[in-house]
PDB file of C-alpha atoms in Angstrom:
ATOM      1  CA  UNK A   1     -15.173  35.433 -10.570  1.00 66.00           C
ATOM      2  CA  UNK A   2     -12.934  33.083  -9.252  1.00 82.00           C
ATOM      3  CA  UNK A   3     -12.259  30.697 -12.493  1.00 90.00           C
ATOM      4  CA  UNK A   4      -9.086  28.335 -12.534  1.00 94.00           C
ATOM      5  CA  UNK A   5      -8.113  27.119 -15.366  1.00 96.00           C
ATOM      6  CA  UNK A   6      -5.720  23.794 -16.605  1.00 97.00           C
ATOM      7  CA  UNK A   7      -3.876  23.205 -19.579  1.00 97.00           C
ATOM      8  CA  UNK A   8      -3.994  20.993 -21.614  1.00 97.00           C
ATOM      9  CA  UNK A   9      -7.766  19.282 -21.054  1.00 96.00           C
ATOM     10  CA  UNK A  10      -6.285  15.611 -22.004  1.00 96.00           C
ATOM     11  CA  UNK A  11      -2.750  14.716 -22.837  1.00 97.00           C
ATOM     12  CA  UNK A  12      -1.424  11.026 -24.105  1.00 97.00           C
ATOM     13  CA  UNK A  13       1.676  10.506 -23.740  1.00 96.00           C
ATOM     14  CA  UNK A  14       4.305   7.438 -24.892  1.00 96.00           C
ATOM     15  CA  UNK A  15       5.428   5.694 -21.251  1.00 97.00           C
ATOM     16  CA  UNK A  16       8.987   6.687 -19.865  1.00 96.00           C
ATOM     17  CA  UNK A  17       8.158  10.897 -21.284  1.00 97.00           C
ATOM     18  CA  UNK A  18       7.170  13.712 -18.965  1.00 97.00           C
ATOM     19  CA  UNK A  19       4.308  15.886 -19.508  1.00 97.00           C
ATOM     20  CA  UNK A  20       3.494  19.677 -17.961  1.00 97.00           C
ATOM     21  CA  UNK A  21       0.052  20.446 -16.693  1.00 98.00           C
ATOM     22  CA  UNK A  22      -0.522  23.586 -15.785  1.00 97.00           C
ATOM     23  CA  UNK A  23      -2.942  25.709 -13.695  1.00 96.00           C
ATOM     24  CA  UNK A  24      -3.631  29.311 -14.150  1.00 95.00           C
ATOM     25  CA  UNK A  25      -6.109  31.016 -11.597  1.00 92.00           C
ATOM     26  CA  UNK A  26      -7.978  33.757 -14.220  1.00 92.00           C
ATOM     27  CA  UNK A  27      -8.679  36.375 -12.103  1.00 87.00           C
ATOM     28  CA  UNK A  28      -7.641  36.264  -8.568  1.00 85.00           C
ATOM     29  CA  UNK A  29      -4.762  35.822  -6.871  1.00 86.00           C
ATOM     30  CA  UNK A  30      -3.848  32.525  -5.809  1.00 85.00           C
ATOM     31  CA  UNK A  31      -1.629  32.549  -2.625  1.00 82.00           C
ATOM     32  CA  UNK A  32      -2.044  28.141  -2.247  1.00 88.00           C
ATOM     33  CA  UNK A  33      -2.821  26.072  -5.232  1.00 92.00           C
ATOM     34  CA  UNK A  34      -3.826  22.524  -4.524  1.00 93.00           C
ATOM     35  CA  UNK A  35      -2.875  19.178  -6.630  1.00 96.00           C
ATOM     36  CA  UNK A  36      -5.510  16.292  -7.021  1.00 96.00           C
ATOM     37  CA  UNK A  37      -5.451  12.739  -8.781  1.00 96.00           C
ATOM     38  CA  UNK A  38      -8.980  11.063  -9.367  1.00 94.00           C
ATOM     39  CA  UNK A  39      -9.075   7.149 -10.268  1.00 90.00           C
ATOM     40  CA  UNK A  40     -12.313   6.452 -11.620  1.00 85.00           C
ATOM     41  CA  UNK A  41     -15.341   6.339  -9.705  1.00 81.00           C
ATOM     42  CA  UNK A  42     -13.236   7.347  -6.736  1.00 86.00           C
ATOM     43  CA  UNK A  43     -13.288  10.608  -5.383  1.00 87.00           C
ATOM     44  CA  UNK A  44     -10.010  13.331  -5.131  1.00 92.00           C
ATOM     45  CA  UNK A  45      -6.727  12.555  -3.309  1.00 93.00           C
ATOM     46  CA  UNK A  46      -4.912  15.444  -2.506  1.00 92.00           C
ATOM     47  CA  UNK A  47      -0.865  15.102  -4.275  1.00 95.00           C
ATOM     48  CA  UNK A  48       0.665  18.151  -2.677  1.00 94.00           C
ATOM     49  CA  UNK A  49      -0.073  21.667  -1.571  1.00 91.00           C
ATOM     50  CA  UNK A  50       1.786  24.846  -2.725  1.00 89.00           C
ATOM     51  CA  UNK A  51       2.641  27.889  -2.019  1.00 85.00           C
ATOM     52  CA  UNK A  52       3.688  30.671  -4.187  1.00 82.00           C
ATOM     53  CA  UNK A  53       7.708  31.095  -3.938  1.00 80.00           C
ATOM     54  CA  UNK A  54       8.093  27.936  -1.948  1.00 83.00           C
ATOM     55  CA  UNK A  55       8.717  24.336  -2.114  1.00 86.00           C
ATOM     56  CA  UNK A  56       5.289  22.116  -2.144  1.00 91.00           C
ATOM     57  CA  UNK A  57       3.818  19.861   0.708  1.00 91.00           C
ATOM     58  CA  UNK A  58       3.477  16.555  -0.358  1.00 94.00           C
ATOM     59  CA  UNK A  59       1.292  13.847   0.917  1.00 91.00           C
ATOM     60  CA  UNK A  60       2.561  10.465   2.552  1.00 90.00           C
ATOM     61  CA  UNK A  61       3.066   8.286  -0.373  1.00 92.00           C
ATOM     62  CA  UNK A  62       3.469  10.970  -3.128  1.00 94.00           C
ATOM     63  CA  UNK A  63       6.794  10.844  -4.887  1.00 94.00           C
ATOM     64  CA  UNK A  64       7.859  14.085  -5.382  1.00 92.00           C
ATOM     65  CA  UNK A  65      10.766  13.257  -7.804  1.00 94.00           C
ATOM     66  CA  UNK A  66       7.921  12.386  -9.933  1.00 96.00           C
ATOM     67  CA  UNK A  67       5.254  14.667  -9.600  1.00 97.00           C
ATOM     68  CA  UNK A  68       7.329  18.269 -10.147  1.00 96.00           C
ATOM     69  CA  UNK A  69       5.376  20.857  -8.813  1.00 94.00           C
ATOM     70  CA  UNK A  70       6.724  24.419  -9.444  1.00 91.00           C
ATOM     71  CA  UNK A  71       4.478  27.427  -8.317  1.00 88.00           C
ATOM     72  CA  UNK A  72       6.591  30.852  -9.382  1.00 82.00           C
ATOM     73  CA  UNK A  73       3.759  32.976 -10.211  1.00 89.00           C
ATOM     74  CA  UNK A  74       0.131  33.987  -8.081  1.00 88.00           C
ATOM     75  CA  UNK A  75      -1.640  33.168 -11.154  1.00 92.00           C
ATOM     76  CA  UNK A  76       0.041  29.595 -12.082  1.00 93.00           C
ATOM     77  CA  UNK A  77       1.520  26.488 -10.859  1.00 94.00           C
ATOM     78  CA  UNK A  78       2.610  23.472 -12.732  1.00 95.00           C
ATOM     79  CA  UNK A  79       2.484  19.971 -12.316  1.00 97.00           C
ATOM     80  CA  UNK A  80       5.171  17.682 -14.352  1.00 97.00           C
ATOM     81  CA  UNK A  81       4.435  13.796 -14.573  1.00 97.00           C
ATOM     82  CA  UNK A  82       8.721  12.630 -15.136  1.00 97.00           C
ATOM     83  CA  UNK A  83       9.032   9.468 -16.572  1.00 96.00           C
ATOM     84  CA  UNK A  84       5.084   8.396 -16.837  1.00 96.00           C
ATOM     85  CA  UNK A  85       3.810   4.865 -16.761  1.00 96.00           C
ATOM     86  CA  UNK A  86       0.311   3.410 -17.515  1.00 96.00           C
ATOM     87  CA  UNK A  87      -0.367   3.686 -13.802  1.00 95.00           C
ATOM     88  CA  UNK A  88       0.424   7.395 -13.885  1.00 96.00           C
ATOM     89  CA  UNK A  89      -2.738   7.471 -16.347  1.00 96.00           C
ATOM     90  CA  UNK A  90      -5.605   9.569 -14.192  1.00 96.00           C
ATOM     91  CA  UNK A  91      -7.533  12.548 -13.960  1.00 96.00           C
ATOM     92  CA  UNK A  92      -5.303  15.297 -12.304  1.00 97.00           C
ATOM     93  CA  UNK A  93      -7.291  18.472 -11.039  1.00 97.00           C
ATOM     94  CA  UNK A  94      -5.987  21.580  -9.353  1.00 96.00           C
ATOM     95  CA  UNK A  95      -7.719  23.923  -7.098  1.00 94.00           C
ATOM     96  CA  UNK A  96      -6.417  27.367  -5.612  1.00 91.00           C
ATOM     97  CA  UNK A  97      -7.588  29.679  -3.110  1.00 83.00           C
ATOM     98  CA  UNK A  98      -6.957  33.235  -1.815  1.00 72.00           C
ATOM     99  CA  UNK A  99      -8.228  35.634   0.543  1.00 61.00           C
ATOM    100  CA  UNK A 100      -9.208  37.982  -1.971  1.00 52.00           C
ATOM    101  CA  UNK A 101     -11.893  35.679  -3.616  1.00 50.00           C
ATOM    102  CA  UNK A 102     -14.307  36.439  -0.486  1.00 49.00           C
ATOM    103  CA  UNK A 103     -13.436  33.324   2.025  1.00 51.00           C
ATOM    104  CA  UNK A 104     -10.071  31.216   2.651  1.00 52.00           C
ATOM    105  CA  UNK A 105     -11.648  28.403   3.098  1.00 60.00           C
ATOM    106  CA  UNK A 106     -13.361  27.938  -0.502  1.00 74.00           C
ATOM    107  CA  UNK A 107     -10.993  25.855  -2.869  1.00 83.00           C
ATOM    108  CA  UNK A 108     -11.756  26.569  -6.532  1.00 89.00           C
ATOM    109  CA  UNK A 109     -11.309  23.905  -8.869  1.00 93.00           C
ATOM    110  CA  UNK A 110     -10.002  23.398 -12.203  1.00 95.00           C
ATOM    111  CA  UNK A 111     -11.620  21.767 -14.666  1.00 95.00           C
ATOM    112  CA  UNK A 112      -9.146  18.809 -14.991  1.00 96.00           C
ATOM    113  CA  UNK A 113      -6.824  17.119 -17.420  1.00 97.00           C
ATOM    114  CA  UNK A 114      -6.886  13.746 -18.382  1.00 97.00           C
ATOM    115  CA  UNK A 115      -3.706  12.191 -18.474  1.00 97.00           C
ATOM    116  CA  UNK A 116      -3.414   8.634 -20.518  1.00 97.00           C
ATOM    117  CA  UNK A 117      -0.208   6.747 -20.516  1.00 97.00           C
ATOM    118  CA  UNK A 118       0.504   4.293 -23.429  1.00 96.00           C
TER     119      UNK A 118
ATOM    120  CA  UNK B   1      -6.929   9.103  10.422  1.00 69.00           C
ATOM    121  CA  UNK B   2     -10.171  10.907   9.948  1.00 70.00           C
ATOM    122  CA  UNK B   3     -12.685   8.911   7.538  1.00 79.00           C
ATOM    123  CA  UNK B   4     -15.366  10.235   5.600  1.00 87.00           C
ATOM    124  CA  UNK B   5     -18.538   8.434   4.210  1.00 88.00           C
ATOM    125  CA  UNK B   6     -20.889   9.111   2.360  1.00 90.00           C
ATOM    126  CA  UNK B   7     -23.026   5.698   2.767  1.00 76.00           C
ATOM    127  CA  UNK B   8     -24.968   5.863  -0.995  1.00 80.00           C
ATOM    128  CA  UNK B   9     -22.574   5.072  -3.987  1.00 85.00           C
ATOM    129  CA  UNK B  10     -25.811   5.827  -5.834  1.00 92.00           C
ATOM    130  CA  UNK B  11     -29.355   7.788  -5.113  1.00 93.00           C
ATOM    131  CA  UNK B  12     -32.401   7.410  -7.593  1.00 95.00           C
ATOM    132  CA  UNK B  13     -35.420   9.794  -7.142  1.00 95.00           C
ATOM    133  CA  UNK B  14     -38.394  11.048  -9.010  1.00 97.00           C
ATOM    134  CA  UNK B  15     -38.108  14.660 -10.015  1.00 97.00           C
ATOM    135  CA  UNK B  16     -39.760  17.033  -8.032  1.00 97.00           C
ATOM    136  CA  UNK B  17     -38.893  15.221  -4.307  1.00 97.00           C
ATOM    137  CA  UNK B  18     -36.244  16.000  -2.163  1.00 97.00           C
ATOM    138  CA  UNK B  19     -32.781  14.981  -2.776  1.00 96.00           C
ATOM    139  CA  UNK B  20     -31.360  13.980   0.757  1.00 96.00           C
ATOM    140  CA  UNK B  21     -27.065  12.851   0.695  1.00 97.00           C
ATOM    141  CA  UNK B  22     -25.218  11.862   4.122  1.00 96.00           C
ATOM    142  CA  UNK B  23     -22.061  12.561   5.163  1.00 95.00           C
ATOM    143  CA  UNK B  24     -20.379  11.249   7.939  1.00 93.00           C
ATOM    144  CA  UNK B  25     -16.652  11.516   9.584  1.00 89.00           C
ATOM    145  CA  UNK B  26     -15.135   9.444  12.685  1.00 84.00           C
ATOM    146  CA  UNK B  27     -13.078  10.876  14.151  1.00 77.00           C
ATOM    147  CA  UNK B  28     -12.327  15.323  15.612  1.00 72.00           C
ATOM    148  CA  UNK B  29     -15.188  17.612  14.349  1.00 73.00           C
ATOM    149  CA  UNK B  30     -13.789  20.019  11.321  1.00 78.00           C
ATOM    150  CA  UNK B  31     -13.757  23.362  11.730  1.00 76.00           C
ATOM    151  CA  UNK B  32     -15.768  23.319   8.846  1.00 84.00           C
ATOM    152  CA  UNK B  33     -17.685  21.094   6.236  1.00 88.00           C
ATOM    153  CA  UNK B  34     -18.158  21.920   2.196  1.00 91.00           C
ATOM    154  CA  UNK B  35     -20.094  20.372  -0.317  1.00 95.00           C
ATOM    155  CA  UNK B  36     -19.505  20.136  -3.718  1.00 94.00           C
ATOM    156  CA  UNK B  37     -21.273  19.010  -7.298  1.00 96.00           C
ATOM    157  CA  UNK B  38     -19.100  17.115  -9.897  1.00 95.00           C
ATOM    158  CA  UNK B  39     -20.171  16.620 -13.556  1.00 94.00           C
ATOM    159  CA  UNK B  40     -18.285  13.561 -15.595  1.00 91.00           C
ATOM    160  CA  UNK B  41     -14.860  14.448 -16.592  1.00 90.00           C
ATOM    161  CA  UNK B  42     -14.865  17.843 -14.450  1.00 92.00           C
ATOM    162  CA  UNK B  43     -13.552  19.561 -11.780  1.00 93.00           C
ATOM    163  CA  UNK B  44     -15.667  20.032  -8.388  1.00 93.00           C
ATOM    164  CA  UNK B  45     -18.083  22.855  -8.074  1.00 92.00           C
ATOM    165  CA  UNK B  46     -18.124  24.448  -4.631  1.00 90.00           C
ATOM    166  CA  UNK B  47     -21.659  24.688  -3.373  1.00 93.00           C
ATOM    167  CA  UNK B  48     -21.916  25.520   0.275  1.00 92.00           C
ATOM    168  CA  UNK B  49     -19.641  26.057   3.388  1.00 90.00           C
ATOM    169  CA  UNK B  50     -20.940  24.933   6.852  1.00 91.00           C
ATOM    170  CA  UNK B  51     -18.518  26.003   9.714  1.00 87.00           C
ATOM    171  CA  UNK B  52     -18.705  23.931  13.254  1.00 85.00           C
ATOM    172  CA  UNK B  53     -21.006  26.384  15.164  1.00 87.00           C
ATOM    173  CA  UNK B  54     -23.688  26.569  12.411  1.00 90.00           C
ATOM    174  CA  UNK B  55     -26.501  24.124  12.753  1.00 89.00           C
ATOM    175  CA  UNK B  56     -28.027  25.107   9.318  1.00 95.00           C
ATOM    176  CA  UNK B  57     -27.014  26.537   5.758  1.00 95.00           C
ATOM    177  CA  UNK B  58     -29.306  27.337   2.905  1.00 96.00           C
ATOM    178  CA  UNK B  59     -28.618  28.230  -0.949  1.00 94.00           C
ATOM    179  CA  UNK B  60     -31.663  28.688  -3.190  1.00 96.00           C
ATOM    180  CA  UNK B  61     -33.212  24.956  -3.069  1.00 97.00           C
ATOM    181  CA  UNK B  62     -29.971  23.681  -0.800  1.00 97.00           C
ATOM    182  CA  UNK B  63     -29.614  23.154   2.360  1.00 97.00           C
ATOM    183  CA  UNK B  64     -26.789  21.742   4.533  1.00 97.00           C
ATOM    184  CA  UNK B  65     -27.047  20.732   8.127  1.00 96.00           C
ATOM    185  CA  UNK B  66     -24.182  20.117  10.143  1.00 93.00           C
ATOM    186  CA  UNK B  67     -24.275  17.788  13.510  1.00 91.00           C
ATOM    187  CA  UNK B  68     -21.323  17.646  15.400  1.00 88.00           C
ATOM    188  CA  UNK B  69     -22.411  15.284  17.983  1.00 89.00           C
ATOM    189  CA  UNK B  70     -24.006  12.942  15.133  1.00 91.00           C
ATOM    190  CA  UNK B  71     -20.480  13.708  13.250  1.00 90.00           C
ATOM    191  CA  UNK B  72     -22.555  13.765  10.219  1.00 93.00           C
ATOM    192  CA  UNK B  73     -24.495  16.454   7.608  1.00 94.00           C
ATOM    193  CA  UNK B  74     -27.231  16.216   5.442  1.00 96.00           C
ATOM    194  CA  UNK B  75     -27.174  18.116   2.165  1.00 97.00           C
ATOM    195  CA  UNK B  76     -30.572  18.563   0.441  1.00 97.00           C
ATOM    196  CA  UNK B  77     -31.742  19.243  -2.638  1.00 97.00           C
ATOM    197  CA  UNK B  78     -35.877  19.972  -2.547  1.00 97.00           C
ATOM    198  CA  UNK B  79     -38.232  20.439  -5.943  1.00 97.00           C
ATOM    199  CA  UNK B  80     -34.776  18.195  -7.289  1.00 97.00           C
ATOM    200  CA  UNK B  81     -34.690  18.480 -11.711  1.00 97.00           C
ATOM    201  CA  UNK B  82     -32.978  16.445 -13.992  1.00 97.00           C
ATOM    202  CA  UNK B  83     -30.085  18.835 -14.183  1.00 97.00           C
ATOM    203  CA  UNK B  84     -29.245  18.028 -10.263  1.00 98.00           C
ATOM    204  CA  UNK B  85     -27.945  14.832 -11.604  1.00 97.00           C
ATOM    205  CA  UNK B  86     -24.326  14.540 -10.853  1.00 97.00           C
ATOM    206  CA  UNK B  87     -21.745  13.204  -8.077  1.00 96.00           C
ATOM    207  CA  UNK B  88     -21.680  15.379  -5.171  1.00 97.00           C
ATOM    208  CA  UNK B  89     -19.025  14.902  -2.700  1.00 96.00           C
ATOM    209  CA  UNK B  90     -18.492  16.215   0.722  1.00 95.00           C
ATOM    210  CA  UNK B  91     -15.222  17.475   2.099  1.00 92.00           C
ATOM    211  CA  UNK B  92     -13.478  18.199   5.647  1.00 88.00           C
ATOM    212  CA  UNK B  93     -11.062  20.428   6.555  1.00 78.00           C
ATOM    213  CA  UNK B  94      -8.118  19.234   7.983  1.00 71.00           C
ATOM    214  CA  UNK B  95      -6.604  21.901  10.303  1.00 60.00           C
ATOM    215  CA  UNK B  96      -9.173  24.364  11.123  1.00 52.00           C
ATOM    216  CA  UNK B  97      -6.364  27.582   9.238  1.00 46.00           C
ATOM    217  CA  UNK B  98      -7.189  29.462   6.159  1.00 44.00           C
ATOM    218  CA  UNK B  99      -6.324  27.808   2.516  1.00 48.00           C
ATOM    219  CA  UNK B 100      -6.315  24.426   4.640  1.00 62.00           C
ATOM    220  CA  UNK B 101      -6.367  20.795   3.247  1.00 76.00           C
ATOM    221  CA  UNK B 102      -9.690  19.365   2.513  1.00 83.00           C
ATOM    222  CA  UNK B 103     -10.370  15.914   2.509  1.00 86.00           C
ATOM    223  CA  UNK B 104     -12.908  14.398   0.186  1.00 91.00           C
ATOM    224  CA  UNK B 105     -15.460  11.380   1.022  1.00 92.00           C
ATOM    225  CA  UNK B 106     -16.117   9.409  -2.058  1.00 91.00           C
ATOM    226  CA  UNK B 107     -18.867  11.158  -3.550  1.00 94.00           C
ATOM    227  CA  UNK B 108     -23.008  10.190  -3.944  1.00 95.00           C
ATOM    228  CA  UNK B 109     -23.922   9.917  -7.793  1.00 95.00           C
ATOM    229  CA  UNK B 110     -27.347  11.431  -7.691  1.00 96.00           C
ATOM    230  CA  UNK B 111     -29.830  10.698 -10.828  1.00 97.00           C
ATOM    231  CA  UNK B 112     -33.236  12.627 -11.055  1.00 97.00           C
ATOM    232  CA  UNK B 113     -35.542  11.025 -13.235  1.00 95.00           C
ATOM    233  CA  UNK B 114     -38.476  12.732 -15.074  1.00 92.00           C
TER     234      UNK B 114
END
C-alpha cells in the first residue's frame, strides 16, 4: 500500500516551453502532497507544500510563477515548469501523505521525473 | 536555520559487518527523525521513524538510535549485503504537526562489497 506515482519518468523539453508533471497517490488518500528538486549528488529541497483545494506553500526562494502547482484532486497534484531554462533541468520528486496510510508523519515518495532542458 | 549532517559522503565495508551512518542536527531537537534508502535515479524509500522520546528503533537488520542531547542518530545496518548499497539520507521534521515538512541532510552513499 501506499504507492505514489509521477508522470512522465523523464521529459526534454526545448528552453522557453512548459512541461506538466504530475503525481497520482495509487491507493490512499493524499490530504498534503509534497514537491522536491534534487541536483546531483545533492540531496532533496523541498519546492512547496500542498494541500488539496488550496493554494501551495512555497519555500523562500521558490518562484511560484514558475513552478505551478495545482492540487484539485486527493489522488493528484501537478507540478508545471513555465518557461524552462537549462537551469530548470533536475530531478523533481513528489511525496504525499495521509492519515489513512497508518502514520502522518511518513512521506511517501514518488519515483521521480527527470526533467532536461535544451 | 536547523542543519543536518551526515559527516560520510561515502562508506565502504566488507559484506557481512555492520553498516553504521551518522546523523547530526544543530540546532531544536525534532519531534521526530526518519531515515530513508535512495537507489540512482529514484525516489526515497521510507525506512524507519524515530520520535524524540524513543531512545531505540529496530526493523529486521535496522536499527536507529536517536540522542537528543548528542543531537545526533545512528542508523545501522548489521550482517550488511550487496543489495544495502545505496544513498541513505536522514530527515527532520520541521514543526513537530502531522503531514509536516521534513528536511533532508545530504545523504551517505553506502557500498557493500563481496
Amino acid at each position: 500500500g501506499a504507492v505514489v506515482s509521477q508522470h512522465p519518468s523523464w521529459v526534454i523539453c526545448k528552453s522557453g516551453t512548459s512541461v506538466k508533471i504530475e503525481c497520482r497517490s495509487l491507493d490512499f488518500q493524499a490530504t498534503t502532497m509534497f514537491w522536491y528538486r534534487q541536483f546531483p549528488k545533492q540531496s532533496l529541497m523541498l519546492m512547496a507544500t500542498s494541500n488539496e483545494g488550496s493554494k501551495a506553500t512555497y519555500e523562500q526562494g521558490v518562484e511560484k510563477d514558475k513552478f505551478l502547482i495545482n492540487h484539485a484532486s486527493l489522488t493528484l497534484s501537478t507540478l508545471t515548469v513555465t518557461s524552462a531554462h537549462p537551469e530548470d533541468s533536475s530531478f523533481y520528486i513528489c511525496s504525499a501523505s495521509s492519515p489513512g496510510t497508518g502514520s502522518t508523519d511518513t512521506q511517501y515518495f514518488g519515483p521521480g521525473t527527470r526533467l532536461t532542458v535544451l | 536555520s536547523q542543519k543536518i549532517e551526515q559527516n560520510s559522503e561515502a562508506l565502504n565495508i566488507q559484506e557481512g559487518k555492520t553498516a553504521t551512518l551518522t546523523c547530526n542536527y544543530t540546532n531544536y531537537s525534532p519531534a521526530y527523525l526518519q531515515w530513508y534508502r535512495q537507489d540512482p535515479g529514484r525516489g526515497p524509500v521510507f525506512l524507519l521513524l524515530i520520535r524524540e522520546n524513543e531512545k531505540e528503533k529496530r526493523k529486521e537488520r535496522l536499527k536507529v538510535t536517536f540522542d537528543t542531547t548528542l543531537k545526533q542518530s545512528l542508523f545501522h545496518i548489521t550482517a550488511s549485503q550487496p543489495a544495502d548499497s545505496a544513498t541513505y539520507l536522514c530527515a527532520l521534521d520541521m514543526s513537530g504537526s502531522s503531514a509536516s515538512k521534513i528536511i533532508f541532510g545530504s545523504g551517505t552513499r553506502l557500498s557493500i562489497r563481496p
